[in-house]
Short mmCIF file of C-alpha atoms in Angstrom, two decimals:
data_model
loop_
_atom_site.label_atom_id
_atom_site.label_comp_id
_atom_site.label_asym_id
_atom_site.label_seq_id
_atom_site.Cartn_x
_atom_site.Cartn_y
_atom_site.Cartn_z
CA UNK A 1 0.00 0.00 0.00
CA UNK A 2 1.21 3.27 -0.85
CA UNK A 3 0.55 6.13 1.43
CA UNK A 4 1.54 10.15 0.61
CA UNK A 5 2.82 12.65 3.22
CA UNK A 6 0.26 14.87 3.76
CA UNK A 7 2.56 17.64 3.88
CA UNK A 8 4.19 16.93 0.42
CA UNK A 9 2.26 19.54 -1.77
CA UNK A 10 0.62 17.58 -4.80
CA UNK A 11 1.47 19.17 -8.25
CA UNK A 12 -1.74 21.50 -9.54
CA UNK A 13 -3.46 19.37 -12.70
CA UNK A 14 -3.81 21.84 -15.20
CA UNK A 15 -7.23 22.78 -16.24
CA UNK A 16 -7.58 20.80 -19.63
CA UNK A 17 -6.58 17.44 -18.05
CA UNK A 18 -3.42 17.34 -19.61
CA UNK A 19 -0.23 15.42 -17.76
CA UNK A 20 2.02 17.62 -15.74
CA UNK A 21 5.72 16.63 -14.55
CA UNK A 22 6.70 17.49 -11.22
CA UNK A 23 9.28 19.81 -9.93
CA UNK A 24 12.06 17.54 -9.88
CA UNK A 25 11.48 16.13 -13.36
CA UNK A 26 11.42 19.52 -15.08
CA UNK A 27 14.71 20.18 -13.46
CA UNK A 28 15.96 16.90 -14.43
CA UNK A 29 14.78 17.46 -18.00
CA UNK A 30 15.97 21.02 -18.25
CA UNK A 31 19.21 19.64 -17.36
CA UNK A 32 18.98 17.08 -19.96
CA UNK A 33 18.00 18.83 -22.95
CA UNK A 34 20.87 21.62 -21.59
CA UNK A 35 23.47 19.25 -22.31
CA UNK A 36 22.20 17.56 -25.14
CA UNK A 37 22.09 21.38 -27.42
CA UNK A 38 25.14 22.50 -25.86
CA UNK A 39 27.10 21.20 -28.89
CA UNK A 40 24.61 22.75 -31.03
CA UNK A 41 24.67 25.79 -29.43
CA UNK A 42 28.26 26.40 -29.68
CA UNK A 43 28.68 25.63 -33.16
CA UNK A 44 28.71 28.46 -35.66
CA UNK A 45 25.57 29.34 -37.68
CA UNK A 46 25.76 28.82 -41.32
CA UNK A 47 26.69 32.15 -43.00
CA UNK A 48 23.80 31.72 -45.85
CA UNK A 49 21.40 30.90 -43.11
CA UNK A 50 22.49 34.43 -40.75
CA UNK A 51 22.07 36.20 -43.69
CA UNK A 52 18.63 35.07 -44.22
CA UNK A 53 17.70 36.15 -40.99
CA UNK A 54 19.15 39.33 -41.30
CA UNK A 55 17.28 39.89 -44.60
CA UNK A 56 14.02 39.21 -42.53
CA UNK A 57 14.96 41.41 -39.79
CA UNK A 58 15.22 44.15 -42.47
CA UNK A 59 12.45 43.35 -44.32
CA UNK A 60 10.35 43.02 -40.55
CA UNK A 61 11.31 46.65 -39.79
CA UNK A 62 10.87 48.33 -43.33
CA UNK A 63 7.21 46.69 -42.88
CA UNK A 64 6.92 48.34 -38.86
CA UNK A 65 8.60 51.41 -40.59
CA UNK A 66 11.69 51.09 -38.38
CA UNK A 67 15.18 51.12 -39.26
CA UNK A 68 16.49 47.68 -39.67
CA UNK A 69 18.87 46.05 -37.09
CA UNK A 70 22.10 47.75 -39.35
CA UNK A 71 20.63 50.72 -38.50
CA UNK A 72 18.79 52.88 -41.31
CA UNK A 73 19.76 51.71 -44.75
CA UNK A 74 21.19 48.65 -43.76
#
């Protein structure tokens, strides 16, 4: 027979019903998934691929009517 600690506080079910983790398994995940991208995070981004996303920064801010993140012109 199992029996909980009353004073252990029970994790809140969220309102749709869906599964929650508790406390302890998000930090275990977090820690998990940190050190699984870490390579990935310290390797270089492709130069063809940071120049697409500075194009779409640009375009973004010509579309708000900002200047872009080069400043104006840029």
């Amino acid at each position: 027979m199992i029996v909980s600690d009353p004073h252990t506080p029970r994790p809140r079910e969220p309102s749709d019903g869906s599964p929650t983790l508790d406390a302890a398994s998000r930090e275990r995940l977090g820690r998990y998934l940190q050190a699984l991208y870490e390579p990935v995070l310290d390797e270089g981004l492709d130069p063809r691929l940071a120049e697409l996303l500075h194009q779409l920064d640009r375009d973004r801010a010509e579309t708000e009517g900002g200047p872009g993140p080069d400043g104006p012109g840029h």
